């Protein structure tokens, strides 16, 4: 029997946002689970690891700064070692340095076959500083990438801003990333099941819970209550309203049935051309004469797709695709998307 995959949560966010605060909460709460932690240091002097509370959890430390291609081998070795430990773990937490691009971390769990068999990326959780995020978005491209790549945004330090400022910050986050779930927090206090074992990187699971997940302008911030989805979406969207001169944008597209013979070469071609600037690609496609939904996930130029389940009898067979990235060409993306529509 195949062994169950260990869920991996990537904690990212710009310097000072509160990553270590959230990590310490996870390590000290009585949740009855066992987590391994991979901490990525920046610089030659180890600081972050010393800030982590004493715990019985497994701590693995990397000293190479940003988790990127040059140190991906360290991450692979760390995860491979952890998944082989006797007794196993309920989850693995990867805390990146505040200057890290989370994309290479996510790619690791697709590119390494042994890791992919034993571990799965559960969510990229970005901690954002409500007080300073707008300024960081102006002067730090890493902060934009972290927001753009997030499945979940923990909007921290909300007690330091006015309601109007908070609304402004949230509009900017939503303009960068229309699909991320946002949680408002003070000192990263929130139920841990909001960020752990969420299956947030599993697009099919998210769509099963919220069929309108990929539809533009549907997701406001989360305030522990349900929100209605009562909008028509039969046109394309560029999310640039309320922006603060950020360079990461999103392009959302909705259509009916697609021609699989056109879509198969077209979407990889789009990612090859704009791949370095694409942070995330998420989509669900309805192929003509195909009774199963086709789900896409992409990180830069790495795109994975597969049939996930049958369309439900009462489910509208719509194709939806969201690109999040920098310097995106909306016209080219939409033209490519529209060229795959079935006749």
XYZ file of C-alpha atoms in Angstrom:
343
model
C 0.000 0.000 0.000
C 1.154 3.491 -0.782
C 2.030 5.526 2.260
C -0.119 8.609 2.901
C 1.440 11.882 1.802
C 2.562 14.256 4.547
C 1.024 17.734 4.131
C 3.543 20.567 3.789
C 2.687 24.152 4.736
C 4.965 26.912 3.480
C 5.010 29.998 5.736
C 6.182 33.064 3.891
C 5.902 36.820 4.240
C 8.103 39.878 4.216
C 10.531 40.729 7.017
C 8.752 41.470 10.275
C 5.284 40.382 9.180
C 4.944 37.740 11.892
C 6.039 34.394 10.430
C 7.908 33.307 13.538
C 4.996 34.428 15.717
C 2.646 32.137 13.822
C 5.178 29.316 13.826
C 5.581 29.582 17.589
C 1.823 29.437 18.034
C 1.713 26.238 16.009
C 4.528 24.722 18.060
C 3.051 25.606 21.462
C -0.674 24.975 21.062
C -2.057 21.683 22.324
C -3.314 20.280 19.041
C -2.024 16.764 19.575
C -0.111 16.689 16.297
C 3.569 16.301 15.524
C 5.161 18.762 13.115
C 8.615 18.981 11.614
C 9.937 22.468 10.923
C 12.371 23.575 8.241
C 13.730 27.058 8.936
C 15.531 29.004 6.240
C 18.072 31.514 7.525
C 19.353 34.581 5.698
C 22.961 35.502 6.362
C 25.768 33.845 8.219
C 24.477 34.522 11.717
C 21.579 32.346 12.816
C 18.840 34.549 14.263
C 15.497 33.138 13.182
C 16.134 29.705 14.664
C 16.978 31.246 18.029
C 13.635 33.031 18.011
C 11.701 29.789 17.751
C 10.361 28.590 21.073
C 11.710 25.478 22.738
C 9.615 22.509 21.657
C 9.750 18.799 21.040
C 9.321 19.284 17.325
C 11.987 18.406 14.791
C 13.800 21.562 13.630
C 15.910 21.486 10.480
C 17.915 24.594 9.706
C 19.215 25.810 6.362
C 21.713 28.676 6.258
C 21.673 29.634 2.613
C 19.234 32.518 2.677
C 16.481 32.378 0.100
C 15.202 28.940 -0.775
C 15.926 29.052 -4.485
C 17.392 26.842 -7.147
C 20.853 26.896 -5.561
C 19.608 25.516 -2.251
C 16.691 23.404 -3.456
C 18.931 20.405 -2.937
C 19.078 21.210 0.778
C 15.293 21.336 0.902
C 15.013 18.026 -0.943
C 17.439 16.349 1.446
C 15.645 17.794 4.462
C 12.228 16.606 3.367
C 13.519 13.215 2.263
C 15.083 12.726 5.674
C 11.954 13.799 7.517
C 9.529 11.570 5.631
C 11.720 8.555 6.423
C 11.804 9.172 10.176
C 10.252 6.432 12.331
C 6.849 7.406 13.651
C 6.356 10.007 10.961
C 4.878 13.474 11.237
C 1.418 14.937 10.896
C 2.850 17.765 8.820
C 5.946 19.652 7.740
C 6.273 23.425 8.110
C 8.711 25.352 5.927
C 9.407 28.891 7.156
C 11.159 30.877 4.448
C 13.213 33.968 5.032
C 11.374 37.249 4.526
C 13.287 37.839 1.301
C 12.339 34.526 -0.292
C 10.310 33.801 -3.381
C 8.023 30.881 -2.403
C 7.780 29.551 -5.966
C 10.924 27.371 -5.884
C 9.721 25.818 -2.631
C 6.428 24.847 -4.221
C 8.166 23.573 -7.340
C 10.246 21.194 -5.226
C 7.140 19.168 -4.413
C 6.401 18.655 -8.091
C 9.894 18.248 -9.531
C 11.294 15.634 -7.156
C 9.504 12.314 -7.680
C 10.431 10.778 -4.337
C 9.207 13.817 -2.431
C 6.033 13.972 -4.502
C 5.260 10.396 -3.501
C 5.715 11.031 0.219
C 4.759 14.682 0.717
C 2.223 17.064 -0.786
C 2.060 20.831 -0.784
C -0.950 21.685 1.364
C -0.857 25.491 1.261
C 1.334 28.529 0.811
C 0.474 30.787 3.751
C 1.647 34.392 3.453
C 1.755 36.559 6.571
C 1.278 40.237 5.713
C 1.851 43.286 7.918
C -1.281 45.436 7.679
C 0.642 48.491 8.868
C 3.516 48.354 6.390
C 2.384 46.159 3.495
C 1.478 48.984 1.110
C 4.916 50.523 1.504
C 6.616 47.151 1.062
C 4.680 46.594 -2.140
C 6.189 49.819 -3.481
C 9.806 49.033 -2.685
C 10.095 45.239 -2.407
C 9.134 42.960 -5.303
C 9.479 39.973 -2.973
C 6.500 41.199 -0.965
C 4.385 41.272 -4.124
C 5.471 37.785 -5.123
C 4.606 36.442 -1.689
C 1.087 37.899 -1.875
C 0.627 36.779 -5.455
C 1.656 33.227 -4.676
C -0.462 32.784 -1.543
C -3.285 30.335 -1.067
C -3.996 31.927 2.314
C -3.061 35.434 3.514
C -2.827 36.057 7.255
C -3.300 39.815 7.417
C -1.544 40.501 10.705
C -1.208 43.564 12.970
C -4.692 44.780 12.090
C -4.858 46.570 15.441
C -2.242 49.050 14.176
C -4.361 50.479 11.348
C -7.707 52.207 11.009
C -10.696 50.408 9.443
C -10.270 52.558 6.337
C -6.575 51.696 6.047
C -7.350 48.016 6.552
C -9.959 48.070 3.801
C -7.421 49.749 1.511
C -4.830 47.061 2.243
C -7.341 44.309 1.567
C -8.388 45.838 -1.737
C -4.750 45.898 -2.811
C -4.229 42.268 -1.771
C -7.339 41.275 -3.653
C -6.188 43.187 -6.733
C -2.927 41.225 -6.702
C -4.446 37.855 -5.812
C -8.192 37.458 -6.344
C -8.370 33.862 -5.111
C -6.475 33.884 -1.800
C -8.439 33.521 1.412
C -7.717 36.412 3.793
C -7.780 36.131 7.601
C -7.467 39.262 9.749
C -5.360 38.751 12.866
C -3.616 40.455 15.747
C -0.360 38.754 16.754
C -1.256 35.936 14.354
C -4.017 34.725 16.642
C -6.440 32.534 14.718
C -7.673 28.929 14.835
C -4.845 26.850 13.437
C -7.201 24.806 11.298
C -7.525 27.956 9.194
C -3.940 27.554 7.987
C -2.995 23.901 8.574
C -4.201 20.805 6.725
C -6.440 22.937 4.532
C -5.755 21.287 1.193
C -5.624 24.826 -0.166
C -3.157 23.903 -2.916
C -5.564 21.153 -4.008
C -7.598 23.145 -6.482
C -10.166 20.434 -7.021
C -10.886 20.261 -3.289
C -11.327 24.017 -3.091
C -13.679 23.988 -6.062
C -15.719 21.202 -4.514
C -16.228 23.385 -1.444
C -16.700 26.605 -3.410
C -17.588 26.102 -7.083
C -17.178 29.831 -7.747
C -13.664 29.976 -6.303
C -12.033 30.984 -9.581
C -14.644 33.524 -10.526
C -13.465 37.100 -10.250
C -14.511 39.451 -7.467
C -16.067 36.630 -5.459
C -13.755 36.484 -2.469
C -13.738 39.166 0.141
C -11.864 38.862 3.410
C -12.827 36.120 5.819
C -14.471 37.225 9.039
C -15.716 33.929 10.405
C -18.947 34.164 8.464
C -20.273 32.872 5.191
C -20.548 35.164 2.215
C -22.957 34.908 -0.665
C -21.939 34.488 -4.277
C -24.568 36.225 -6.332
C -22.863 37.624 -9.398
C -22.901 36.733 -13.054
C -19.511 36.047 -14.599
C -19.532 35.735 -18.343
C -16.683 38.071 -19.194
C -12.977 38.493 -18.559
C -11.456 40.443 -15.685
C -8.254 42.333 -15.062
C -7.802 43.067 -11.378
C -6.275 46.502 -11.178
C -8.866 48.513 -9.281
C -7.673 50.043 -6.029
C -4.065 49.297 -6.856
C -1.095 51.000 -5.235
C 1.368 50.948 -8.137
C 2.123 47.267 -7.687
C 3.433 45.248 -10.606
C 1.831 41.888 -9.823
C -1.568 41.575 -11.479
C -4.112 38.852 -12.157
C -6.029 37.974 -15.289
C -9.196 35.887 -14.954
C -10.996 34.285 -17.860
C -14.283 32.425 -18.130
C -15.666 30.531 -21.110
C -17.739 27.511 -22.001
C -16.499 24.230 -23.397
C -12.928 24.042 -24.710
C -11.409 22.064 -27.557
C -8.904 19.666 -25.924
C -6.808 19.377 -29.084
C -6.309 23.148 -29.059
C -5.954 23.569 -25.291
C -3.298 20.878 -24.840
C -0.598 22.747 -26.811
C -1.880 26.278 -26.236
C -1.691 26.536 -22.445
C 1.884 25.137 -22.184
C 2.868 27.519 -24.975
C 1.499 30.489 -23.035
C 3.415 29.467 -19.924
C 6.628 29.008 -21.893
C 6.407 32.539 -23.246
C 5.354 34.261 -20.007
C 6.403 31.547 -17.565
C 9.126 33.474 -15.709
C 6.572 36.160 -14.896
C 3.733 33.787 -13.961
C 3.620 33.229 -10.212
C 0.545 31.021 -10.200
C -1.851 29.514 -12.691
C -5.079 27.943 -11.497
C -7.842 26.623 -13.671
C -10.608 24.182 -14.348
C -11.485 23.322 -17.929
C -14.618 21.855 -19.442
C -13.655 19.915 -22.547
C -16.167 19.254 -25.296
C -17.643 15.732 -25.122
C -15.777 15.080 -21.857
C -17.816 14.247 -18.758
C -14.927 14.968 -16.368
C -13.495 18.246 -15.131
C -9.872 18.949 -16.002
C -7.956 20.801 -13.264
C -4.761 22.798 -13.861
C -2.115 24.048 -11.423
C 0.938 25.977 -12.529
C 4.069 27.480 -10.977
C 6.064 29.553 -13.447
C 6.628 27.216 -16.408
C 5.700 24.029 -14.560
C 2.079 23.118 -15.310
C 0.254 20.035 -14.083
C -3.192 18.957 -15.170
C -5.439 15.955 -14.740
C -9.043 14.846 -14.788
C -10.354 15.007 -11.248
C -14.005 14.000 -11.151
C -17.171 13.871 -13.199
C -19.250 16.970 -13.731
C -22.308 16.928 -11.508
C -25.710 16.864 -13.214
C -26.603 20.338 -11.915
C -23.129 21.813 -12.499
C -22.639 24.340 -15.273
C -19.785 23.203 -17.496
C -17.685 26.348 -17.551
C -13.951 26.762 -18.138
C -12.163 29.131 -15.764
C -8.542 30.161 -15.705
C -6.631 32.605 -13.482
C -3.089 33.861 -14.097
C -1.260 35.749 -11.326
C 2.085 37.310 -12.148
C 4.218 40.241 -13.148
C 4.248 41.936 -16.569
C 1.404 39.750 -17.798
C 0.018 40.467 -21.248
C -3.771 40.216 -20.753
C -4.526 40.472 -24.459
C -2.163 37.636 -25.350
C -3.414 35.438 -22.526
C -7.037 36.040 -23.424
C -6.398 35.511 -27.120
C -4.718 32.204 -26.384
C -7.517 31.178 -24.035
C -10.224 32.136 -26.507
C -8.497 30.269 -29.319
C -9.112 27.011 -27.449
C -12.883 27.411 -27.281
C -14.876 24.637 -28.887
C -16.834 25.517 -31.996
